Amino acid sequence: MYSDKVIDHFTNPRNVGEIENADGVGEKVSSSCGDRMKVFLKVEDGIIKDIKFQTYGCGAAIASSSMMSEMVVGKTLQEALDLTNDQVADALGGLPAPKLHCSNLAADALHEAIKNYQAAEA
Amino acid sequence: MYSDKVIDHFTNPRNVGEIENADGVGEKVSSSCGDRMKVFLKVEDGIIKDIKFQTYGCGAAIASSSMMSEMVVGKTLQEALDLTNDQVADALGGLPAPKLHCSNLAADALHEAIKNYQAAEA
Amino acid sequence: MKRIYMDNNATTAVRPEVMEAMLPFFREHFGNPSSVHWAGRETGAALEAAREKVARLINCDPAEIVFTSCGSEGDNLAIKGVADARRDRGNHIITTEVEHPAVLAACKFLEKQGFEVTYLPVDEQGMLDVDALEAAITDKTILISVMWANNETGTLFPIEQIGAVARKHKICFHTDAVQAIGRVPVDVEKAQLDLLAISGHKIGAPKGVGALYVRKGVRLTPLIHGGHQERNRRAGTHNLPGIVGLGTACEMASADLQNTADRLRRLRDRLEQGLLAAIPESQVNGHPSQRLPNTLNISFNYIEGEAVLLFLDMQGIAASSGSACMSDSFGQSHVIDAMGVDPMMANSAIRFGLGYDNSEADVDQVLEILPGIVKKLRDMSPFYHERGAAKLTANS
Amino acid sequence: MKRIYMDNNATTAVRPEVMEAMLPFFREHFGNPSSVHWAGRETGAALEAAREKVARLINCDPAEIVFTSCGSEGDNLAIKGVADARRDRGNHIITTEVEHPAVLAACKFLEKQGFEVTYLPVDEQGMLDVDALEAAITDKTILISVMWANNETGTLFPIEQIGAVARKHKICFHTDAVQAIGRVPVDVEKAQLDLLAISGHKIGAPKGVGALYVRKGVRLTPLIHGGHQERNRRAGTHNLPGIVGLGTACEMASADLQNTADRLRRLRDRLEQGLLAAIPESQVNGHPSQRLPNTLNISFNYIEGEAVLLFLDMQGIAASSGSACMSDSFGQSHVIDAMGVDPMMANSAIRFGLGYDNSEADVDQVLEILPGIVKKLRDMSPFYHERGAAKLTANS
Ligand SMILES: Cc1ncc(COP(=O)(O)O)c(C=O)c1O
Ligand SMILES: Cc1ncc(COP(=O)(O)O)c(C=O)c1O
């Protein structure tokens, strides 16, 4: 049912945790299944230096969270804002149709965290 | 489905044929399935000396015909008139329920032949 | 005594390759394909692979295949399912007098529910008149159900012509292809079919599995409600071994349909010609050319079919009279009846259904044995002895 | 990696003895039991022998057994069949909120046909109130359908009490005994049942076969019309291998029901107590004592069930969350929901269904692995990290 990439990210999720005194924090709750993701960012010179997440949800939700986090470390905020949920799912080698909505958390939560950072900066 | 006795009588039916100048001839047609039996008798001193039959029908009809013929040779006419279809079926070791009606020919055709003989005598 | 099985229209033995394909799914890969764990993952792929093989045999999309438990279920699902789903559009159904009981009884049931059913007659060769079918269509007609091949006589109906008529009038078209599948080419696109029922045990898959083709977009009310299996069209845990077996049997049928058909036709024709030559007053029931290559329905006047079968059986030869599932009921075959065959002739009808493993030696064995059986039974039959007299009377 | 299968409420592997009993019926004794020849005679006797074995397990007359293709078919045949046959007497059906989808969806379908259905609630232990059931009866009630054992929690309903109520009010009583059969004693006479559905693949018989008990004199409209099989209650060529397998599985279940139940209960209790002790904020869903001996449904707060299943699967352990056939649909289990379990707790529910071949080592393996999985997932869960704060807030 799940691709090897999904299984890998699910089994060994990257960047799980919390950043104390994070520069930005955001979260997203799936309206359809109640899955929830929380993102913590460390930003330096407009670049994402560190990212951690906490996720409550199924295998697809956890794997998408992990994959997203790996995709954006070292990226500029703009690049991170351009990342879409679909790109996360693609990077995982696709997700089964009934599980696609579970990957819709990751980019959204990231964007919330960036907005939170930008609001604090402004 | 059929007992060994039925199979035996069906495979090697006794007394198949016709008696020329029979003393009595009778027949019976089943109203439910169209099976038909014809009985020929040779009678001497009120005793059935010889019996032959022709039957059109399924295995049960043929076996009942044969069994009946074997049961009445050497019997008095009264004994033969007392023979019932059920007794023929019992002598065969029973018949499957949906086939019981096929054994209802044999005693009936026999009785017709006896009546035919008695009418000619009278 | 060598056993010769010539009742393949009733049911077939599971083919060795099918058996082998099924075996791992009973004890090793036994998980529910809906499960997330290893035991389920292993079977999910096998389920879809089987679906593709079935789809390939009839030229449809795998998503259009609904797995069922038998041909009867497929026919009932198609007929009752469409009738219920289209009730608001009309209440008229067209079928034929010679359908399998699964179709006829489903239609009889619907008649009690307020549907009207036209049962089209057939001619003396068992053939259907497509013009008569078209003439029977009313603006209330919601379904046409016509079998592809008749199970008793093997007569093949002009399904492509009927499909064209159905499409022209925008009426849903179902065919019972239980006997046709694997024996003649079946293509749901060419035939413009909306529904088509098949059964595993007629083509070397096991009993307990079948499939219904449902064209994309055709809505039908399920017979068995429950879980979401088969896209909500048939609930119940999948019969994985059976489904895998059906897939393999369909794959094998696709692979050498024409060869097998040619070979069986040669054997069948040898049997037919041999019997007609050896046994006077015998006749073939069914269409002379538009007929399943494996099927011979033949009558021997003056005697009764079951008696013939019993004698054949004692010599190890399995054949049947009429439809196997009707053999516990009385009376003549409704199929032979509908063809207007004389009742006594009809009563002696014997069906031979050849299978892929029948040989020329099997046929020759039957040709050696059967004429003697007929002679023995005719010698016993009062009708046979009276036939001369009857003819004399008729001629006088 | 040793594979441990603990999803026996979803489906079971075919038992070796069952496999052996079935094997000759695929290729050797493959005839249609309705046929007159050797191939049919061989199977007719096997069919009736299997029927007797099934009847013995539930204490009924063999003639009261109707072979089906699965549990879902049995439930649908019972519910729709009785509803149609008794339509003139009333249109009200009583069932529960926690039935299997096969029952619920059949009832929903009947609602569209003009029937009225009362879905009785259950309490927080999943138990039904028999007084509430009796109070729901109206003079239009024609059928009560209450499952014997719940598939998700294993909760056992008071079937004998319900049977007494049904009999008192002369209402037809059906039970879905798919999970109960072979696990607890089932006696249709004691329970005063009219209909009872079972499925082969839950008790070591293969998928694709089931049975419906229909008390003598109970009329029901067939789902699958056609041939005269099963005394006109279910058409279609018999699935002989499957039926023989079901017979053998029932015979084996009869033979050591109590032993197996006792052994599985000990294993289940070991698993249950071990997990409750090792994992804080976990809870058992279902009735503490009125429960199938093999079933444990347990929740671990703050995490999601599917994630737990995946980690278990990676270590070779097969379990499930909710009903297997529902796992492709969204949302929580309707059963756990009906018990009023807190949604987050409900979302983490895992079902272990032990089988006759599970061992103490299997249980210990799960006890070794699962607490770590829960810890890992909780460490990842925002809810878990906030629980202290939430409690502080609640206390302040
Ligand atoms: C309680 C219950 N009823 C009915 C069914 C349906 O049985 P089957 O999958 O054989 O149709 C199941 C199994 O999923 C079940 O657990
Ligand atoms: C033409 C036809 N339709 C339907 C069926 C029913 O198939 P099954 O016995 O698999 O239900 C049969 C087989 O008896 C058949 O020959």
PDB file of N, CA and C in Angstrom, chain C residues 3 5 7 11 13-14 16 19 26-27 30 34 37-38 41-42 69 72 76 80 101 109 201 207 221 223 225-226 229 234 236-239 313 316 318-319 324-325 327, chain D residues 3 5 7 11 13-14 16 19 26-27 30 34 37-38 41-42 69 72 76 80 101 109 201 207 221 223 225-226 229 234 236-239 313 316 318-319 324-325 327:
ATOM      1  N   ARG C   3     -12.761 -43.632 -16.695  1.00  0.00           N
ATOM      2  CA  ARG C   3     -13.853 -42.687 -16.528  1.00  0.00           C
ATOM      3  C   ARG C   3     -13.746 -41.578 -17.565  1.00  0.00           C
ATOM      4  N   TYR C   5     -15.377 -38.016 -18.638  1.00  0.00           N
ATOM      5  CA  TYR C   5     -16.257 -36.939 -18.182  1.00  0.00           C
ATOM      6  C   TYR C   5     -16.657 -36.073 -19.362  1.00  0.00           C
ATOM      7  N   ASP C   7     -19.479 -33.908 -19.135  1.00  0.00           N
ATOM      8  CA  ASP C   7     -20.552 -33.074 -18.587  1.00  0.00           C
ATOM      9  C   ASP C   7     -19.987 -31.702 -18.215  1.00  0.00           C
ATOM     10  N   THR C  11     -20.364 -28.689 -14.940  1.00  0.00           N
ATOM     11  CA  THR C  11     -19.251 -28.165 -14.145  1.00  0.00           C
ATOM     12  C   THR C  11     -17.979 -28.826 -14.631  1.00  0.00           C
ATOM     13  N   ALA C  13     -13.710 -29.904 -13.782  1.00  0.00           N
ATOM     14  CA  ALA C  13     -12.673 -30.092 -12.769  1.00  0.00           C
ATOM     15  C   ALA C  13     -11.788 -28.849 -12.779  1.00  0.00           C
ATOM     16  N   VAL C  14     -11.213 -28.536 -11.635  1.00  0.00           N
ATOM     17  CA  VAL C  14     -10.257 -27.433 -11.586  1.00  0.00           C
ATOM     18  C   VAL C  14      -9.013 -27.835 -12.369  1.00  0.00           C
ATOM     19  N   PRO C  16      -5.158 -28.124 -13.444  1.00  0.00           N
ATOM     20  CA  PRO C  16      -3.978 -28.249 -12.576  1.00  0.00           C
ATOM     21  C   PRO C  16      -3.280 -26.902 -12.349  1.00  0.00           C
ATOM     22  N   MET C  19      -5.215 -24.860  -9.899  1.00  0.00           N
ATOM     23  CA  MET C  19      -5.052 -25.379  -8.536  1.00  0.00           C
ATOM     24  C   MET C  19      -3.751 -24.858  -7.939  1.00  0.00           C
ATOM     25  N   PHE C  26      -4.671 -20.191   0.527  1.00  0.00           N
ATOM     26  CA  PHE C  26      -5.504 -20.757   1.585  1.00  0.00           C
ATOM     27  C   PHE C  26      -4.860 -20.616   2.961  1.00  0.00           C
ATOM     28  N   ARG C  27      -3.546 -20.898   3.019  1.00  0.00           N
ATOM     29  CA  ARG C  27      -2.909 -20.967   4.332  1.00  0.00           C
ATOM     30  C   ARG C  27      -1.734 -20.006   4.477  1.00  0.00           C
ATOM     31  N   PHE C  30      -3.185 -15.558   3.301  1.00  0.00           N
ATOM     32  CA  PHE C  30      -4.617 -15.718   3.585  1.00  0.00           C
ATOM     33  C   PHE C  30      -5.246 -14.431   4.089  1.00  0.00           C
ATOM     34  N   SER C  34      -8.265  -6.101   2.487  1.00  0.00           N
ATOM     35  CA  SER C  34      -8.540  -4.760   3.000  1.00  0.00           C
ATOM     36  C   SER C  34      -7.651  -4.401   4.199  1.00  0.00           C
ATOM     37  N   HIS C  37      -1.811  -4.820   7.181  1.00  0.00           N
ATOM     38  CA  HIS C  37      -0.588  -5.554   7.524  1.00  0.00           C
ATOM     39  C   HIS C  37      -0.140  -6.504   6.418  1.00  0.00           C
ATOM     40  N   TRP C  38       0.987  -7.180   6.682  1.00  0.00           N
ATOM     41  CA  TRP C  38       1.583  -8.067   5.681  1.00  0.00           C
ATOM     42  C   TRP C  38       0.580  -9.061   5.101  1.00  0.00           C
ATOM     43  N   ARG C  41      -1.504  -7.113   2.650  1.00  0.00           N
ATOM     44  CA  ARG C  41      -0.786  -6.572   1.493  1.00  0.00           C
ATOM     45  C   ARG C  41      -0.542  -7.641   0.440  1.00  0.00           C
ATOM     46  N   GLU C  42      -0.175  -8.831   0.907  1.00  0.00           N
ATOM     47  CA  GLU C  42       0.132  -9.917  -0.029  1.00  0.00           C
ATOM     48  C   GLU C  42      -1.062 -10.248  -0.914  1.00  0.00           C
ATOM     49  N   SER C  69     -20.021 -14.867  -6.300  1.00  0.00           N
ATOM     50  CA  SER C  69     -19.803 -16.233  -5.830  1.00  0.00           C
ATOM     51  C   SER C  69     -20.187 -17.279  -6.870  1.00  0.00           C
ATOM     52  N   SER C  72     -25.132 -17.656 -10.989  1.00  0.00           N
ATOM     53  CA  SER C  72     -26.494 -17.303 -10.570  1.00  0.00           C
ATOM     54  C   SER C  72     -26.497 -15.969  -9.844  1.00  0.00           C
ATOM     55  N   ASN C  76     -28.517 -12.633 -11.055  1.00  0.00           N
ATOM     56  CA  ASN C  76     -29.466 -11.979 -10.144  1.00  0.00           C
ATOM     57  C   ASN C  76     -29.065 -10.538  -9.862  1.00  0.00           C
ATOM     58  N   LYS C  80     -31.845  -7.955 -11.077  1.00  0.00           N
ATOM     59  CA  LYS C  80     -32.552  -7.256  -9.995  1.00  0.00           C
ATOM     60  C   LYS C  80     -31.904  -5.913  -9.714  1.00  0.00           C
ATOM     61  N   PRO C 101     -32.316 -21.036 -15.454  1.00  0.00           N
ATOM     62  CA  PRO C 101     -33.228 -20.718 -14.338  1.00  0.00           C
ATOM     63  C   PRO C 101     -32.804 -19.487 -13.529  1.00  0.00           C
ATOM     64  N   PHE C 109     -39.527 -13.446 -10.230  1.00  0.00           N
ATOM     65  CA  PHE C 109     -39.578 -12.708  -8.963  1.00  0.00           C
ATOM     66  C   PHE C 109     -39.943 -11.251  -9.223  1.00  0.00           C
ATOM     67  N   HIS C 201     -16.582 -22.164 -12.331  1.00  0.00           N
ATOM     68  CA  HIS C 201     -16.514 -23.626 -12.395  1.00  0.00           C
ATOM     69  C   HIS C 201     -16.881 -24.201 -13.759  1.00  0.00           C
ATOM     70  N   LYS C 207     -15.609 -24.000  -8.051  1.00  0.00           N
ATOM     71  CA  LYS C 207     -16.950 -23.549  -7.710  1.00  0.00           C
ATOM     72  C   LYS C 207     -16.848 -22.505  -6.595  1.00  0.00           C
ATOM     73  N   THR C 221     -28.310  -1.613  -7.988  1.00  0.00           N
ATOM     74  CA  THR C 221     -28.483  -1.804  -6.556  1.00  0.00           C
ATOM     75  C   THR C 221     -27.826  -3.122  -6.172  1.00  0.00           C
ATOM     76  N   LEU C 223     -26.992  -6.676  -4.410  1.00  0.00           N
ATOM     77  CA  LEU C 223     -27.778  -7.753  -3.800  1.00  0.00           C
ATOM     78  C   LEU C 223     -27.339  -7.936  -2.369  1.00  0.00           C
ATOM     79  N   HIS C 225     -25.501  -6.117   0.535  1.00  0.00           N
ATOM     80  CA  HIS C 225     -25.015  -4.860   1.096  1.00  0.00           C
ATOM     81  C   HIS C 225     -24.064  -5.141   2.261  1.00  0.00           C
ATOM     82  N   GLY C 226     -23.184  -4.178   2.552  1.00  0.00           N
ATOM     83  CA  GLY C 226     -22.295  -4.343   3.700  1.00  0.00           C
ATOM     84  C   GLY C 226     -21.032  -3.542   3.534  1.00  0.00           C
ATOM     85  N   GLN C 229     -16.302  -3.561  -0.226  1.00  0.00           N
ATOM     86  CA  GLN C 229     -15.612  -4.344  -1.246  1.00  0.00           C
ATOM     87  C   GLN C 229     -16.230  -4.104  -2.626  1.00  0.00           C
ATOM     88  N   ARG C 234     -20.587  -5.227  -4.156  1.00  0.00           N
ATOM     89  CA  ARG C 234     -20.750  -6.577  -3.637  1.00  0.00           C
ATOM     90  C   ARG C 234     -19.968  -6.696  -2.340  1.00  0.00           C
ATOM     91  N   GLY C 236     -18.768  -8.403   1.382  1.00  0.00           N
ATOM     92  CA  GLY C 236     -18.319  -9.731   1.808  1.00  0.00           C
ATOM     93  C   GLY C 236     -16.826  -9.872   1.591  1.00  0.00           C
ATOM     94  N   THR C 237     -16.146 -10.515   2.550  1.00  0.00           N
ATOM     95  CA  THR C 237     -14.715 -10.741   2.412  1.00  0.00           C
ATOM     96  C   THR C 237     -14.430 -11.476   1.106  1.00  0.00           C
ATOM     97  N   HIS C 238     -13.428 -10.991   0.372  1.00  0.00           N
ATOM     98  CA  HIS C 238     -13.110 -11.592  -0.926  1.00  0.00           C
ATOM     99  C   HIS C 238     -12.713 -13.057  -0.809  1.00  0.00           C
ATOM    100  N   ASN C 239     -13.213 -13.868  -1.715  1.00  0.00           N
ATOM    101  CA  ASN C 239     -12.807 -15.263  -1.818  1.00  0.00           C
ATOM    102  C   ASN C 239     -11.508 -15.310  -2.618  1.00  0.00           C
ATOM    103  N   ASP C 313     -23.358 -44.097 -17.300  1.00  0.00           N
ATOM    104  CA  ASP C 313     -22.643 -43.949 -16.028  1.00  0.00           C
ATOM    105  C   ASP C 313     -22.031 -45.280 -15.597  1.00  0.00           C
ATOM    106  N   GLY C 316     -18.890 -45.709 -16.919  1.00  0.00           N
ATOM    107  CA  GLY C 316     -17.919 -44.673 -16.585  1.00  0.00           C
ATOM    108  C   GLY C 316     -18.051 -43.386 -17.358  1.00  0.00           C
ATOM    109  N   ALA C 318     -19.811 -39.900 -18.021  1.00  0.00           N
ATOM    110  CA  ALA C 318     -20.671 -38.896 -17.389  1.00  0.00           C
ATOM    111  C   ALA C 318     -21.185 -37.927 -18.433  1.00  0.00           C
ATOM    112  N   ALA C 319     -22.500 -37.897 -18.598  1.00  0.00           N
ATOM    113  CA  ALA C 319     -23.152 -36.907 -19.451  1.00  0.00           C
ATOM    114  C   ALA C 319     -24.379 -36.437 -18.687  1.00  0.00           C
ATOM    115  N   ALA C 324     -28.080 -29.471 -15.365  1.00  0.00           N
ATOM    116  CA  ALA C 324     -27.793 -30.276 -14.180  1.00  0.00           C
ATOM    117  C   ALA C 324     -28.631 -29.835 -12.997  1.00  0.00           C
ATOM    118  N   CYS C 325     -28.809 -28.552 -12.830  1.00  0.00           N
ATOM    119  CA  CYS C 325     -29.490 -28.110 -11.626  1.00  0.00           C
ATOM    120  C   CYS C 325     -30.988 -28.335 -11.725  1.00  0.00           C
ATOM    121  N   SER C 327     -32.093 -31.364 -12.768  1.00  0.00           N
ATOM    122  CA  SER C 327     -32.294 -32.800 -12.867  1.00  0.00           C
ATOM    123  C   SER C 327     -33.043 -33.354 -11.670  1.00  0.00           C
TER     124      SER C 327
ATOM    125  N   ARG D   3       6.619 -14.057  12.053  1.00  0.00           N
ATOM    126  CA  ARG D   3       5.349 -13.396  11.806  1.00  0.00           C
ATOM    127  C   ARG D   3       4.310 -13.861  12.821  1.00  0.00           C
ATOM    128  N   TYR D   5       0.350 -13.573  13.702  1.00  0.00           N
ATOM    129  CA  TYR D   5      -0.940 -13.148  13.165  1.00  0.00           C
ATOM    130  C   TYR D   5      -1.963 -13.057  14.293  1.00  0.00           C
ATOM    131  N   ASP D   7      -4.977 -11.197  13.869  1.00  0.00           N
ATOM    132  CA  ASP D   7      -6.110 -10.508  13.247  1.00  0.00           C
ATOM    133  C   ASP D   7      -7.173 -11.527  12.843  1.00  0.00           C
ATOM    134  N   THR D  11      -9.961 -12.365   9.470  1.00  0.00           N
ATOM    135  CA  THR D  11     -10.011 -13.622   8.713  1.00  0.00           C
ATOM    136  C   THR D  11      -8.967 -14.559   9.286  1.00  0.00           C
ATOM    137  N   ALA D  13      -6.398 -18.175   8.663  1.00  0.00           N
ATOM    138  CA  ALA D  13      -5.809 -19.106   7.701  1.00  0.00           C
ATOM    139  C   ALA D  13      -6.655 -20.380   7.699  1.00  0.00           C
ATOM    140  N   VAL D  14      -6.680 -21.058   6.587  1.00  0.00           N
ATOM    141  CA  VAL D  14      -7.373 -22.341   6.540  1.00  0.00           C
ATOM    142  C   VAL D  14      -6.603 -23.340   7.397  1.00  0.00           C
ATOM    143  N   PRO D  16      -5.014 -26.799   8.651  1.00  0.00           N
ATOM    144  CA  PRO D  16      -4.447 -27.886   7.828  1.00  0.00           C
ATOM    145  C   PRO D  16      -5.445 -29.019   7.587  1.00  0.00           C
ATOM    146  N   MET D  19      -7.926 -28.025   4.993  1.00  0.00           N
ATOM    147  CA  MET D  19      -7.311 -28.042   3.661  1.00  0.00           C
ATOM    148  C   MET D  19      -7.312 -29.459   3.108  1.00  0.00           C
ATOM    149  N   PHE D  26     -11.578 -30.542  -5.525  1.00  0.00           N
ATOM    150  CA  PHE D  26     -11.299 -29.595  -6.604  1.00  0.00           C
ATOM    151  C   PHE D  26     -11.149 -30.291  -7.955  1.00  0.00           C
ATOM    152  N   ARG D  27     -10.392 -31.417  -7.935  1.00  0.00           N
ATOM    153  CA  ARG D  27     -10.060 -32.038  -9.219  1.00  0.00           C
ATOM    154  C   ARG D  27     -10.530 -33.491  -9.326  1.00  0.00           C
ATOM    155  N   PHE D  30     -15.258 -33.666  -8.361  1.00  0.00           N
ATOM    156  CA  PHE D  30     -15.610 -32.288  -8.711  1.00  0.00           C
ATOM    157  C   PHE D  30     -17.018 -32.178  -9.275  1.00  0.00           C
ATOM    158  N   SER D  34     -25.922 -32.265  -8.085  1.00  0.00           N
ATOM    159  CA  SER D  34     -27.257 -32.511  -8.643  1.00  0.00           C
ATOM    160  C   SER D  34     -27.218 -33.498  -9.814  1.00  0.00           C
ATOM    161  N   HIS D  37     -24.628 -38.890 -12.496  1.00  0.00           N
ATOM    162  CA  HIS D  37     -23.508 -39.789 -12.761  1.00  0.00           C
ATOM    163  C   HIS D  37     -22.499 -39.838 -11.611  1.00  0.00           C
ATOM    164  N   TRP D  38     -21.461 -40.654 -11.790  1.00  0.00           N
ATOM    165  CA  TRP D  38     -20.463 -40.869 -10.742  1.00  0.00           C
ATOM    166  C   TRP D  38     -19.930 -39.563 -10.178  1.00  0.00           C
ATOM    167  N   ARG D  41     -22.601 -38.222  -7.900  1.00  0.00           N
ATOM    168  CA  ARG D  41     -22.900 -39.053  -6.725  1.00  0.00           C
ATOM    169  C   ARG D  41     -21.859 -38.866  -5.635  1.00  0.00           C
ATOM    170  N   GLU D  42     -20.595 -38.797  -6.048  1.00  0.00           N
ATOM    171  CA  GLU D  42     -19.511 -38.669  -5.072  1.00  0.00           C
ATOM    172  C   GLU D  42     -19.661 -37.413  -4.225  1.00  0.00           C
ATOM    173  N   SER D  69     -22.345 -17.907   0.421  1.00  0.00           N
ATOM    174  CA  SER D  69     -20.970 -17.634   0.009  1.00  0.00           C
ATOM    175  C   SER D  69     -20.181 -16.867   1.061  1.00  0.00           C
ATOM    176  N   SER D  72     -21.774 -11.984   4.962  1.00  0.00           N
ATOM    177  CA  SER D  72     -22.569 -10.863   4.469  1.00  0.00           C
ATOM    178  C   SER D  72     -23.788 -11.358   3.699  1.00  0.00           C
ATOM    179  N   ASN D  76     -27.673 -10.629   4.707  1.00  0.00           N
ATOM    180  CA  ASN D  76     -28.576 -10.006   3.742  1.00  0.00           C
ATOM    181  C   ASN D  76     -29.771 -10.901   3.430  1.00  0.00           C
ATOM    182  N   LYS D  80     -33.229  -9.197   4.429  1.00  0.00           N
ATOM    183  CA  LYS D  80     -34.089  -8.828   3.304  1.00  0.00           C
ATOM    184  C   LYS D  80     -35.096  -9.932   3.010  1.00  0.00           C
ATOM    185  N   PRO D 101     -21.389  -3.911   9.196  1.00  0.00           N
ATOM    186  CA  PRO D 101     -21.958  -3.225   8.033  1.00  0.00           C
ATOM    187  C   PRO D 101     -22.918  -4.089   7.202  1.00  0.00           C
ATOM    188  N   PHE D 109     -30.811  -0.099   3.415  1.00  0.00           N
ATOM    189  CA  PHE D 109     -31.464  -0.353   2.127  1.00  0.00           C
ATOM    190  C   PHE D 109     -32.966  -0.544   2.327  1.00  0.00           C
ATOM    191  N   HIS D 201     -14.593 -18.298   6.832  1.00  0.00           N
ATOM    192  CA  HIS D 201     -13.207 -17.835   6.945  1.00  0.00           C
ATOM    193  C   HIS D 201     -12.871 -17.252   8.310  1.00  0.00           C
ATOM    194  N   LYS D 207     -12.324 -18.696   2.662  1.00  0.00           N
ATOM    195  CA  LYS D 207     -13.208 -17.617   2.242  1.00  0.00           C
ATOM    196  C   LYS D 207     -14.086 -18.123   1.102  1.00  0.00           C
ATOM    197  N   THR D 221     -37.732 -14.872   1.321  1.00  0.00           N
ATOM    198  CA  THR D 221     -37.546 -14.689  -0.114  1.00  0.00           C
ATOM    199  C   THR D 221     -36.069 -14.851  -0.432  1.00  0.00           C
ATOM    200  N   LEU D 223     -32.386 -14.387  -2.044  1.00  0.00           N
ATOM    201  CA  LEU D 223     -31.625 -13.291  -2.648  1.00  0.00           C
ATOM    202  C   LEU D 223     -31.230 -13.689  -4.059  1.00  0.00           C
ATOM    203  N   HIS D 225     -32.141 -16.147  -6.928  1.00  0.00           N
ATOM    204  CA  HIS D 225     -33.115 -17.072  -7.492  1.00  0.00           C
ATOM    205  C   HIS D 225     -32.463 -17.893  -8.601  1.00  0.00           C
ATOM    206  N   GLY D 226     -33.032 -19.062  -8.888  1.00  0.00           N
ATOM    207  CA  GLY D 226     -32.502 -19.871  -9.984  1.00  0.00           C
ATOM    208  C   GLY D 226     -32.809 -21.333  -9.774  1.00  0.00           C
ATOM    209  N   GLN D 229     -31.292 -25.621  -5.815  1.00  0.00           N
ATOM    210  CA  GLN D 229     -30.356 -25.946  -4.743  1.00  0.00           C
ATOM    211  C   GLN D 229     -30.856 -25.418  -3.387  1.00  0.00           C
ATOM    212  N   ARG D 234     -31.445 -20.893  -2.038  1.00  0.00           N
ATOM    213  CA  ARG D 234     -30.208 -20.267  -2.508  1.00  0.00           C
ATOM    214  C   ARG D 234     -29.768 -21.011  -3.766  1.00  0.00           C
ATOM    215  N   GLY D 236     -27.573 -21.622  -7.386  1.00  0.00           N
ATOM    216  CA  GLY D 236     -26.159 -21.591  -7.755  1.00  0.00           C
ATOM    217  C   GLY D 236     -25.501 -22.928  -7.460  1.00  0.00           C
ATOM    218  N   THR D 237     -24.624 -23.359  -8.363  1.00  0.00           N
ATOM    219  CA  THR D 237     -23.901 -24.608  -8.159  1.00  0.00           C
ATOM    220  C   THR D 237     -23.182 -24.569  -6.815  1.00  0.00           C
ATOM    221  N   HIS D 238     -23.305 -25.644  -6.052  1.00  0.00           N
ATOM    222  CA  HIS D 238     -22.689 -25.689  -4.724  1.00  0.00           C
ATOM    223  C   HIS D 238     -21.174 -25.543  -4.789  1.00  0.00           C
ATOM    224  N   ASN D 239     -20.638 -24.755  -3.883  1.00  0.00           N
ATOM    225  CA  ASN D 239     -19.198 -24.629  -3.716  1.00  0.00           C
ATOM    226  C   ASN D 239     -18.722 -25.805  -2.866  1.00  0.00           C
ATOM    227  N   ASP D 313       3.254  -4.001  12.187  1.00  0.00           N
ATOM    228  CA  ASP D 313       3.435  -4.762  10.953  1.00  0.00           C
ATOM    229  C   ASP D 313       4.909  -4.881  10.600  1.00  0.00           C
ATOM    230  N   GLY D 316       6.369  -7.611  12.059  1.00  0.00           N
ATOM    231  CA  GLY D 316       5.767  -8.908  11.740  1.00  0.00           C
ATOM    232  C   GLY D 316       4.466  -9.210  12.461  1.00  0.00           C
ATOM    233  N   ALA D 318       0.559  -8.778  12.938  1.00  0.00           N
ATOM    234  CA  ALA D 318      -0.650  -8.349  12.236  1.00  0.00           C
ATOM    235  C   ALA D 318      -1.796  -8.194  13.216  1.00  0.00           C
ATOM    236  N   ALA D 319      -2.284  -6.943  13.327  1.00  0.00           N
ATOM    237  CA  ALA D 319      -3.485  -6.679  14.119  1.00  0.00           C
ATOM    238  C   ALA D 319      -4.329  -5.726  13.287  1.00  0.00           C
ATOM    239  N   ALA D 324     -12.003  -4.840   9.548  1.00  0.00           N
ATOM    240  CA  ALA D 324     -11.087  -4.858   8.412  1.00  0.00           C
ATOM    241  C   ALA D 324     -11.724  -4.271   7.166  1.00  0.00           C
ATOM    242  N   CYS D 325     -12.960  -4.595   6.951  1.00  0.00           N
ATOM    243  CA  CYS D 325     -13.550  -4.165   5.696  1.00  0.00           C
ATOM    244  C   CYS D 325     -13.880  -2.674   5.734  1.00  0.00           C
ATOM    245  N   SER D 327     -11.512  -0.538   6.798  1.00  0.00           N
ATOM    246  CA  SER D 327     -10.252   0.183   6.942  1.00  0.00           C
ATOM    247  C   SER D 327      -9.939   1.050   5.728  1.00  0.00           C
TER     248      SER D 327
END
